[in-house]
Amino acid sequence: MRQEPLLQAKEVDKIYPVGGHDFYALKNLSFTLNRGEFAGLIGPSGSGKTTLLNLLGALDTPNRGTIELLGEKLSHLSANKQALFRRLHISFIFQTYNLLPLYSVFENVELPLILLKLEPKERKKRVHEALEWLSLMDKAQAKPSQLSGGQAQRVAIARAMVKNPEIILADEPTANLDSEASHGILKTLRQINEEKGATFLFSTHDDKVIGYLKRKITLTDGQIVHDLSLPEPLKKR
Amino acid sequence: MIRFLLKGLLRDRHRSLFPLLVISLGVALLVLFQAWLQGALYGTLSNQAHFRTGHVKLLTRGAWAENQSSSLDLALSQVETLKNELATSYPDLNFFPRLRFGGLLDVPDAKGETRSQSPILGFGLELFNHKQEIQAFHLQEGLAQGRLPQGPGEILLTLDLAEKLQLTLGEKATLISNDPNGGMVIHNFTLVGMVRFGIKPLDRASLIGDLKDLQRALGMRKGATEIVGFFKEKGLNRPRALEIKRHFNQNHPLSELSPQMITLSDQDGLDTYLDQIESWMSWILIFFIGLLGFILWNLGLINGLRRYREMGLRLALGEEKKQIYQSLLLEALVLGLVGTFLGTSIGLLPAYYLQEVGLDTTKILTGNQNFMIQNQVHAKIIFSNLWVGFFPGLFAPFLGTLISGLGVFRKNTAQILNQLESI
């Protein structure tokens, strides 16, 4: 299969001033993520995983270097254009789900489509598809407070996939889940990757997540120290 | 998106019901407070003007020098001529001569012996041909028993005085007083009505009769102790009153019995009182608006801050900072408008009740009062009641949101998102 580059980071530095000194959260970091990958940024706390995820998600800009998504240099875009880019092409899955507590499951999943200004009929169709895919149709009218952790994270996944983004960035998506729920979520994410061709990039230090990854990019002190792609699909658990 | 946000607003009581209650309650209190102050302070002043000082007043220099003595030897003479002169020179005012005098009222028994007796404060007013004086003294509204005098020899007494004298309607009483030359005057009158002013200094012992009737009784056919003038429109006009005073006094001699014009401000320390009213009104309102504004500003501020989670998520989903900021402001604007309209309406209801019915202050105000403070103090609804609530009700939460929402712009998106993870 031909590998099509989706995202490229070139010689990226991210510096934070700490106690009057410059702290390099990321140093001269380069890598490419291809369309359809199921990859993870692995490393201990403070290794720069979340910083890199923020840069790739157009939430922050590097001090040096460039990040290209779909051939567009994200750091050269205005804040509004970055927002538009996120709206159209990028989805996030958070450790703490971040569902809006006042809105139903249906409304939470619908929100990205409202921002895309889709017609109500089209929104309803897409939300139903996403909820059915994640076996959440019976919870469509439930509020987030009525859901278990696993169910809430599945709603967050539905919200992430409903707009068919180019890439889904997942920051420690199983950190708040028990083992059984974590495996359930990870299987679902792999299924989305394999059946819908969605590209995933995780930030994690959880062995459960690492076990499901097709590519492992190990970060230490803001630099990539290993980049390992697994040629064969993982055995089913 | 607006529909989506509106759903959230309606569902979140902390965002809608609670701020709405605080805004409405604050605005309602402000409106009520302003109407009450307006009624209480200016009502007292209005009473003072109607019963005692006029907006301007003409009296002899001697009487003014004697601290507005109601001694008849210092009364004005040729009152009709003076009144015509005033009406011609100052057509923006109505002028009414009044006779203010002291004396004794004696009630005889069947044998002609004194049954009861009391000192009185007498008022001779133009009752027969001028409804304005009846209105100024609220005689019709204050009539507790009987009727108003309709012919010579008929008088009104205050209810308290009549009860004290054990005098009933239709009974005769004898006025014992002095004429302008110091001679004793004795004249019989028939009690035809009893009034209650609701003002302690007047209710104690007032006698009211027709001016001409009392002029005849007191032997001063063309005399009056004063001529009071009232602006025909919009109440007291302090600069114009001062102008009239200066103009009149420049054109009249300086002898003891020559007329002198004074204004409401010159009497009973009312100049200070007027200044104080205006100053108090301004400061109290500024304080109240400031306090309410501070509370509501903080409400807007807190409301903005506690929604960082939602803002972070919306940013991550691709909404622009500007759009989020605008939606926050729109929300604050809607809440402020609804709350202010609601608060103004709620505040006007008790204000209207207090305007129509009033509040009995007899138990609050005790002792001798120099001012004509009505026992029943009324609020007064004025035009500014309709918009005063908008300062704190609309602008304060809007400003609070404006400032708290700036955090969305100051922080970069990743920072807000990291906060979102840590909440």
XYZ file of C-alpha atoms in Angstrom:
660
model
C 0.000 0.000 0.000
C 1.359 3.408 -0.937
C 2.053 5.533 2.135
C 0.510 8.989 1.834
C 1.935 11.597 4.284
C -0.801 13.296 6.239
C 1.147 15.162 8.859
C 4.784 16.252 8.938
C 6.768 17.836 11.756
C 10.140 19.288 10.688
C 12.862 20.385 13.108
C 10.348 21.509 15.701
C 11.425 23.296 18.872
C 8.984 24.249 21.621
C 10.471 26.361 24.376
C 8.922 27.447 27.676
C 10.583 30.011 29.923
C 11.063 28.386 33.340
C 12.692 30.311 36.181
C 14.439 32.715 33.822
C 15.773 29.896 31.645
C 14.532 28.368 28.409
C 13.153 24.891 28.834
C 13.046 22.839 25.623
C 9.836 20.823 25.782
C 10.558 19.669 22.222
C 13.976 19.854 20.578
C 14.661 19.563 16.854
C 11.874 17.035 16.477
C 10.935 15.662 13.068
C 8.569 12.901 12.025
C 5.898 12.037 9.492
C 2.505 10.475 10.087
C 0.841 8.769 7.161
C -2.840 8.546 6.391
C -4.540 5.593 8.110
C -1.888 5.113 10.809
C -2.699 4.020 14.350
C 0.312 5.503 16.100
C 1.228 6.567 19.606
C 3.601 8.983 21.265
C 5.022 7.040 24.172
C 7.088 8.343 27.018
C 7.097 9.292 30.665
C 5.480 12.449 32.049
C 7.348 15.560 30.915
C 8.744 13.919 27.799
C 6.823 16.335 25.542
C 3.937 14.090 24.384
C 1.097 16.512 25.193
C 3.106 19.501 23.927
C 3.583 17.760 20.605
C -0.069 16.746 20.483
C -1.060 20.400 21.038
C 1.187 21.532 18.211
C -0.128 18.862 15.849
C -3.683 19.799 16.775
C -3.129 23.481 15.867
C -3.700 24.450 19.479
C -0.219 25.904 19.856
C 2.619 27.019 17.624
C 6.272 25.902 17.675
C 9.121 28.339 18.366
C 11.052 26.853 15.482
C 10.333 24.450 12.676
C 7.112 23.677 10.838
C 4.131 21.394 11.153
C 2.253 20.538 7.993
C -1.174 18.942 7.881
C -2.608 18.146 4.446
C 0.232 20.208 2.978
C -0.735 23.312 4.968
C 1.822 24.810 7.362
C -0.217 25.139 10.586
C 2.139 27.593 12.273
C 1.750 30.013 9.353
C -2.014 30.150 9.697
C -3.843 32.866 11.611
C -5.676 31.865 14.808
C -8.985 31.910 12.955
C -7.658 29.751 10.150
C -6.199 27.338 12.718
C -9.658 27.157 14.317
C -11.176 26.468 10.916
C -8.569 23.765 10.321
C -9.434 22.110 13.629
C -13.124 22.360 12.835
C -12.736 20.664 9.458
C -9.886 18.191 9.846
C -8.916 17.449 13.454
C -10.720 15.762 16.340
C -9.635 15.268 19.940
C -10.326 12.590 22.498
C -9.508 13.640 26.041
C -8.557 11.745 29.139
C -11.514 13.260 31.036
C -14.027 12.886 28.151
C -15.034 16.562 28.409
C -18.661 16.079 27.549
C -20.905 19.077 28.123
C -22.946 18.053 31.158
C -26.057 20.066 30.257
C -26.480 18.446 26.895
C -27.698 14.976 25.980
C -25.475 12.374 24.357
C -27.088 13.209 21.007
C -26.430 16.951 21.463
C -22.819 16.396 22.544
C -22.133 14.366 19.427
C -24.022 16.872 17.278
C -21.930 19.889 18.387
C -19.040 19.510 15.873
C -21.618 19.286 13.065
C -23.370 22.454 14.269
C -20.014 24.216 14.071
C -19.688 22.932 10.508
C -23.101 24.501 9.826
C -24.612 21.289 8.461
C -28.364 21.064 7.934
C -30.321 19.553 10.876
C -31.404 16.565 8.755
C -27.819 15.766 7.761
C -26.673 16.248 11.371
C -29.291 13.864 12.683
C -28.323 11.216 10.115
C -24.622 11.452 10.948
C -25.142 11.471 14.713
C -27.357 8.390 14.485
C -24.708 6.638 12.380
C -21.999 7.446 14.909
C -24.128 6.390 17.871
C -25.115 3.141 16.183
C -21.486 2.441 15.396
C -20.633 2.832 19.051
C -23.763 1.016 20.298
C -25.026 4.142 22.034
C -28.424 4.579 20.389
C -30.246 3.643 23.591
C -28.322 6.390 25.397
C -29.021 9.153 22.859
C -31.166 11.194 25.221
C -29.166 10.432 28.379
C -27.117 13.109 30.089
C -23.359 12.536 30.637
C -23.954 12.175 34.374
C -26.071 9.069 33.653
C -23.231 7.293 31.840
C -20.429 5.035 33.045
C -16.813 6.061 32.318
C -16.626 3.671 29.372
C -19.908 4.919 27.939
C -18.819 8.551 28.359
C -15.575 7.868 26.516
C -17.510 6.147 23.736
C -19.646 9.289 23.422
C -16.417 11.309 23.192
C -15.240 8.972 20.442
C -18.561 9.382 18.621
C -18.126 13.143 18.889
C -14.604 12.824 17.480
C -15.522 10.598 14.517
C -18.874 12.156 13.575
C -17.340 14.773 11.308
C -15.028 12.260 9.567
C -11.821 14.128 10.443
C -8.454 13.595 8.772
C -6.858 12.835 12.114
C -7.987 12.022 15.648
C -5.616 13.050 18.432
C -6.181 11.109 21.648
C -4.524 12.245 24.849
C -4.400 9.381 27.399
C -7.891 8.197 26.374
C -7.990 5.277 28.806
C -6.372 6.891 31.832
C -9.655 7.145 33.711
C -11.034 3.751 32.749
C -10.737 0.295 34.282
C -9.012 -2.474 32.380
C -12.147 -3.966 30.816
C -13.493 -0.607 29.661
C -10.040 0.364 28.360
C -9.814 -2.734 26.160
C -13.336 -2.135 24.905
C -12.499 1.448 23.935
C -9.206 0.500 22.313
C -10.855 -2.246 20.257
C -13.445 0.254 19.092
C -10.765 2.747 18.108
C -8.842 0.072 16.178
C -12.071 -0.910 14.454
C -12.702 2.705 13.424
C -9.137 2.872 12.133
C -9.426 -0.325 10.144
C -12.968 -0.014 8.857
C -13.225 3.734 8.323
C -9.575 4.430 7.625
C -9.360 7.169 10.286
C -5.844 8.216 11.318
C -5.092 8.111 15.031
C -2.259 9.558 17.063
C -2.205 8.805 20.779
C -0.271 10.296 23.616
C 0.127 7.646 26.278
C 2.255 5.792 28.766
C -0.379 3.141 29.382
C 0.754 -0.384 28.427
C -2.781 -1.324 27.460
C -2.833 1.386 24.799
C 0.705 0.629 23.688
C -0.310 -2.962 23.048
C -2.839 -1.872 20.428
C -0.585 0.558 18.541
C 0.691 -0.160 15.039
C 3.453 2.406 15.437
C 5.234 3.475 18.592
C 7.108 6.768 18.692
C 9.065 7.027 21.928
C 9.862 10.482 23.277
C 12.448 11.333 25.891
C 13.246 14.900 26.928
C 11.502 16.353 23.906
C 13.228 14.178 21.344
C 12.249 11.033 19.467
C 14.457 8.184 20.629
C 12.623 5.270 18.960
C 10.174 5.078 16.100
C 8.955 1.532 15.665
C 6.369 0.458 13.108
C 4.834 -2.986 13.417
C 4.523 -4.570 9.970
C 1.931 -7.183 10.960
C -1.480 -6.481 12.489
C -1.754 -7.280 16.176
C -3.258 -10.587 17.240
C -6.820 -10.309 18.376
C -7.126 -10.394 22.124
C -25.292 27.552 17.352
C -27.368 30.231 19.113
C -30.145 27.692 19.604
C -27.635 25.223 21.001
C -26.276 27.823 23.454
C -29.771 28.939 24.414
C -30.597 25.355 25.387
C -27.565 25.331 27.669
C -28.494 28.696 29.121
C -32.015 27.582 29.959
C -30.869 24.272 31.412
C -28.111 25.694 33.591
C -29.729 27.441 36.546
C -26.375 28.829 37.625
C -26.121 30.580 34.302
C -29.712 31.683 33.815
C -32.010 31.501 36.817
C -29.525 32.582 39.469
C -28.115 35.621 37.597
C -31.628 36.518 36.482
C -32.852 36.430 40.085
C -29.920 38.516 41.320
C -30.279 41.084 38.520
C -34.063 41.287 38.862
C -33.971 41.552 42.638
C -31.191 44.144 42.603
C -32.877 46.251 39.940
C -36.265 45.935 41.666
C -34.772 47.165 44.943
C -33.042 50.031 43.183
C -36.223 51.155 41.424
C -38.272 50.880 44.609
C -35.610 52.675 46.616
C -35.373 55.507 44.116
C -39.149 55.952 43.934
C -39.370 55.861 47.709
C -36.625 58.427 48.184
C -38.151 60.666 45.539
C -41.549 60.475 47.178
C -40.367 60.819 50.752
C -37.903 63.653 50.273
C -39.692 65.676 47.612
C -43.090 64.883 49.176
C -41.967 66.543 52.369
C -40.735 69.495 50.392
C -43.959 69.673 48.412
C -45.986 69.675 51.635
C -43.773 72.365 53.040
C -44.389 74.441 49.925
C -48.144 73.935 49.853
C -48.849 74.449 53.539
C -46.256 76.995 54.464
C -43.635 78.400 52.163
C -45.039 78.512 48.634
C -42.485 78.424 45.825
C -42.220 82.162 46.434
C -43.852 84.155 49.195
C -44.658 87.789 49.687
C -44.782 89.234 53.187
C -43.809 92.515 54.851
C -40.180 93.201 55.581
C -41.148 93.510 59.232
C -42.766 90.068 59.321
C -39.724 88.547 57.562
C -37.399 90.276 60.021
C -39.493 88.821 62.853
C -38.975 85.342 61.486
C -42.250 85.227 59.543
C -44.281 86.480 62.436
C -48.004 85.949 62.023
C -48.598 89.034 64.046
C -51.355 90.887 62.223
C -49.808 94.327 62.773
C -47.053 93.252 60.375
C -49.487 91.946 57.730
C -49.625 93.041 54.112
C -52.208 95.643 53.167
C -53.912 96.229 49.802
C -53.609 92.559 49.047
C -55.844 92.550 45.948
C -53.699 95.254 44.322
C -50.522 93.369 45.141
C -51.948 90.121 43.857
C -52.913 91.717 40.548
C -49.448 93.234 40.229
C -47.844 89.843 40.838
C -50.152 88.054 38.406
C -49.303 90.582 35.691
C -45.553 90.643 36.320
C -45.089 86.899 36.809
C -47.693 85.074 34.745
C -45.930 81.737 35.156
C -47.119 81.537 38.766
C -50.444 81.439 40.583
C -50.687 83.677 43.659
C -52.904 83.186 46.702
C -53.211 85.511 49.688
C -53.368 83.755 53.052
C -54.057 84.839 56.553
C -52.129 83.059 59.234
C -52.943 83.930 62.800
C -53.008 82.683 66.330
C -55.784 82.777 68.930
C -58.010 80.866 71.296
C -61.080 78.856 70.423
C -63.657 78.778 73.168
C -66.596 76.372 73.239
C -69.455 77.509 75.474
C -71.945 75.298 77.291
C -75.714 75.892 77.422
C -75.274 78.633 79.981
C -72.657 80.438 77.931
C -69.834 79.343 80.237
C -66.600 77.956 78.802
C -66.972 74.229 78.272
C -63.597 73.765 76.640
C -60.868 75.954 75.205
C -57.700 75.544 73.127
C -55.076 77.700 71.437
C -55.352 77.440 67.680
C -53.328 78.105 64.546
C -55.678 79.817 62.099
C -55.592 79.770 58.310
C -57.626 82.095 56.142
C -57.659 80.693 52.605
C -59.499 81.547 49.408
C -61.960 78.692 49.781
C -65.056 79.937 48.047
C -63.783 80.787 44.585
C -60.421 79.044 44.289
C -60.222 75.311 44.075
C -56.418 75.497 44.017
C -56.213 76.377 47.700
C -58.567 73.527 48.586
C -56.301 71.241 46.566
C -53.097 72.689 48.019
C -54.296 71.963 51.549
C -55.769 68.573 50.500
C -58.994 69.670 52.217
C -61.352 67.552 50.180
C -59.251 64.392 50.621
C -58.632 65.172 54.282
C -62.274 65.775 55.156
C -63.047 63.279 57.916
C -66.532 64.550 58.804
C -68.986 67.145 57.492
C -68.306 69.419 54.520
C -66.172 72.343 53.402
C -67.289 75.900 54.348
C -69.700 77.334 51.787
C -70.615 80.670 53.321
C -69.628 83.231 55.936
C -69.299 82.098 59.564
C -68.379 78.522 58.694
C -65.095 76.906 59.654
C -63.204 73.642 59.582
C -61.240 72.250 62.500
C -58.751 69.465 62.526
C -60.229 66.261 63.879
C -57.776 66.163 66.788
C -58.717 69.698 67.824
C -62.453 69.078 67.510
C -62.159 65.922 69.622
C -60.063 67.755 72.166
C -62.708 70.488 72.379
C -65.536 67.904 72.275
C -67.066 69.947 69.503
C -69.498 68.313 67.100
C -70.645 69.363 63.658
C -73.088 72.273 63.658
C -71.976 73.524 67.068
C -70.723 77.047 67.539
C -67.323 78.103 68.876
C -65.886 81.501 69.641
C -62.622 82.721 68.193
C -60.738 85.032 70.534
C -57.851 86.856 68.854
C -56.362 90.269 68.103
C -56.948 92.748 65.310
C -53.965 94.479 63.567
C -54.111 97.279 66.139
C -53.868 94.944 69.105
C -57.538 95.139 70.006
C -59.385 92.013 71.098
C -61.560 90.283 68.556
C -64.357 87.886 69.436
C -66.233 86.172 66.682
C -68.560 83.173 66.573
C -68.201 80.457 63.965
C -70.054 77.266 63.171
C -68.120 74.040 62.760
C -69.135 72.442 59.433
C -66.326 69.976 58.872
C -63.386 68.184 60.428
C -60.188 67.433 58.540
C -57.110 65.324 59.035
C -53.958 66.440 57.228
C -51.841 63.532 58.319
C -49.191 66.055 59.354
C -48.602 66.364 63.059
C -47.878 70.121 63.326
C -51.099 70.891 61.447
C -53.320 68.249 62.979
C -52.706 69.388 66.527
C -54.803 72.581 66.493
C -55.661 74.088 63.122
C -58.661 76.171 62.214
C -59.413 76.821 58.561
C -61.849 79.357 57.196
C -62.455 81.488 54.159
C -60.019 84.381 53.768
C -62.595 87.117 53.388
C -64.646 85.776 56.261
C -61.647 85.761 58.575
C -60.461 89.155 57.280
C -63.822 90.562 58.383
C -63.626 88.755 61.719
C -60.142 89.997 62.440
C -60.792 93.538 61.250
C -58.332 93.563 58.358
C -60.500 93.766 55.280
C -57.742 94.149 52.651
C -54.947 92.507 54.597
C -53.228 89.164 54.600
C -50.138 87.902 56.358
C -48.712 86.537 53.106
C -49.246 85.890 49.446
C -47.873 82.557 48.316
C -46.979 81.862 44.713
C -46.741 78.496 42.960
C -45.305 77.735 39.570
C -48.060 76.667 37.239
C -45.990 73.899 35.652
C -43.425 71.340 36.801
C -43.163 72.468 40.433
C -40.358 74.462 41.968
C -37.955 76.171 39.593
C -35.197 77.441 41.871
C -33.373 79.737 39.419
C -36.634 81.348 38.239
C -37.835 81.798 41.831
C -34.587 83.583 42.643
C -34.932 85.777 39.571
C -38.492 86.764 40.555
C -37.378 87.522 44.094
C -34.570 89.812 42.898
C -36.763 91.539 40.357
C -39.591 92.188 42.802
C -37.414 93.349 45.674
C -35.482 95.777 43.464
C -38.700 97.567 42.625
C -40.177 97.984 46.086
C -39.252 100.261 48.988
C -37.446 99.106 52.092
C -39.839 100.206 54.836
C -41.028 97.805 57.538
C -44.488 97.363 56.032
C -43.476 97.254 52.394
C -43.717 93.862 50.709
C -40.724 91.635 50.331
C -40.410 88.557 48.169
C -38.722 85.457 49.545
C -38.333 82.014 47.989
C -38.907 78.544 49.376
C -35.163 78.154 49.720
C -34.989 81.153 52.074
C -37.345 79.583 54.610
C -36.955 77.043 57.407
C -33.455 76.077 56.280
C -34.953 74.681 53.113
C -32.066 75.924 51.026
C -29.799 73.497 52.845
C -32.514 70.851 52.795
C -32.914 71.199 49.021
C -29.186 70.981 48.462
C -29.031 68.009 50.779
C -31.901 66.267 49.018
C -30.197 66.625 45.671
C -26.863 65.608 47.109
C -28.320 62.655 49.076
C -30.328 61.456 46.127
C -27.255 61.498 43.929
C -24.920 59.873 46.442
C -27.365 57.267 47.639
C -28.174 56.306 44.072
C -24.506 56.283 43.075
C -23.693 54.109 46.084
C -26.572 51.760 45.415
C -25.846 51.542 41.712
C -22.160 51.039 42.497
C -22.845 48.289 45.033
C -25.299 46.509 42.808
C -22.991 47.017 39.852
C -20.111 45.463 41.792
C -22.177 42.420 42.719
C -23.470 41.941 39.209
C -20.052 42.644 37.688
C -18.648 39.846 39.831
C -21.506 37.622 38.826
C -20.597 38.176 35.188
C -16.939 37.621 36.027
C -17.538 34.366 37.897
C -19.961 33.162 35.273
C -17.315 33.708 32.615
C -14.563 32.007 34.609
C -16.543 28.908 35.524
C -17.144 28.248 31.850
C -13.503 27.874 30.883
C -14.147 24.135 30.515
C -16.828 24.739 27.940
C -14.711 27.371 26.200
C -11.709 25.018 26.024
C -13.818 22.315 24.466
C -15.395 24.669 21.966
C -11.943 25.923 20.973
C -10.727 22.362 20.517
C -13.724 21.620 18.334
C -12.716 24.507 16.099
C -14.799 27.455 17.230
C -13.026 30.809 16.925
C -12.141 32.739 20.073
C -14.060 35.714 18.720
C -17.212 33.627 18.272
C -16.967 32.268 21.805
C -16.428 35.747 23.207
C -19.371 37.131 21.244
C -21.638 34.335 22.424
C -20.679 35.038 26.052
C -21.428 38.738 25.610
C -24.692 38.021 23.850
C -25.698 35.784 26.724
C -24.834 38.483 29.279
C -26.750 41.023 27.228
C -29.858 38.852 27.036
C -29.715 38.056 30.766
C -29.119 41.721 31.616
C -31.997 42.913 29.441
C -34.480 40.321 30.663
C -33.361 40.773 34.280
C -33.587 44.557 34.082
C -37.028 44.540 32.450
C -38.221 42.023 35.010
C -36.598 43.877 37.913
C -37.978 47.237 36.807
C -41.479 45.780 36.542
C -41.187 44.043 39.905
C -39.820 47.210 41.534
C -42.557 49.402 40.087
C -45.332 47.294 41.601
C -44.553 48.024 45.284
C -43.500 51.539 44.277
C -46.962 52.061 42.781
C -48.568 50.652 45.911
C -46.507 52.979 48.085
C -47.338 55.859 45.799
C -51.072 55.246 46.044
C -51.388 53.963 49.615
C -48.238 55.172 51.341
C -46.568 54.012 54.513
C -47.691 55.074 57.975
C -44.705 56.650 59.691
C -46.433 57.814 62.859
C -44.749 55.105 64.877
C -41.369 55.851 63.338
C -41.395 59.639 63.592
C -41.992 60.857 67.100
C -41.535 64.166 68.879
C -42.005 67.665 67.528
C -41.442 68.080 63.837
C -40.813 71.416 62.236
C -41.133 70.039 58.745
C -44.461 69.166 57.231
C -43.770 65.457 57.142
C -46.918 63.557 56.298
C -47.804 60.665 58.561
C -48.472 58.705 55.433
C -45.313 58.894 53.371
C -45.750 58.108 49.696
C -43.347 56.942 47.019
C -43.284 58.812 43.739
C -42.741 57.038 40.436
C -40.684 59.168 38.079
C -39.452 58.671 34.528
C -35.924 57.752 35.582
C -37.313 54.716 37.462
C -37.748 53.180 34.033
C -34.080 53.415 33.050
C -32.066 53.654 36.270
C -31.920 49.842 36.582
C -30.132 49.502 33.259
C -26.853 50.839 34.686
C -26.287 47.997 37.100
C -28.673 45.454 35.564
C -27.427 45.509 32.015
C -24.013 47.122 31.929
C -22.467 45.578 35.058
C -22.860 41.886 34.151
C -21.996 42.773 30.572
C -18.781 44.463 31.718
C -17.975 41.556 34.031
C -18.369 39.125 31.154
C -16.439 41.470 28.876
C -13.471 41.366 31.246
C -13.632 37.704 32.260
C -14.103 36.721 28.631
C -10.880 38.528 27.718
C -9.101 35.554 29.298
C -10.096 33.607 26.209
C -7.987 35.977 24.122
C -5.119 36.457 26.548
C -4.383 32.778 27.016
C -3.357 30.646 24.118
C -5.650 27.849 23.135
C -3.395 25.075 24.454
C -3.336 26.720 27.895
C -7.131 26.777 28.054
C -7.209 23.177 26.903
C -4.714 22.136 29.566
C -6.904 23.861 32.177
C -9.784 21.896 30.783
C -7.911 18.662 31.481
C -7.115 19.721 35.012
C -10.658 20.727 35.992
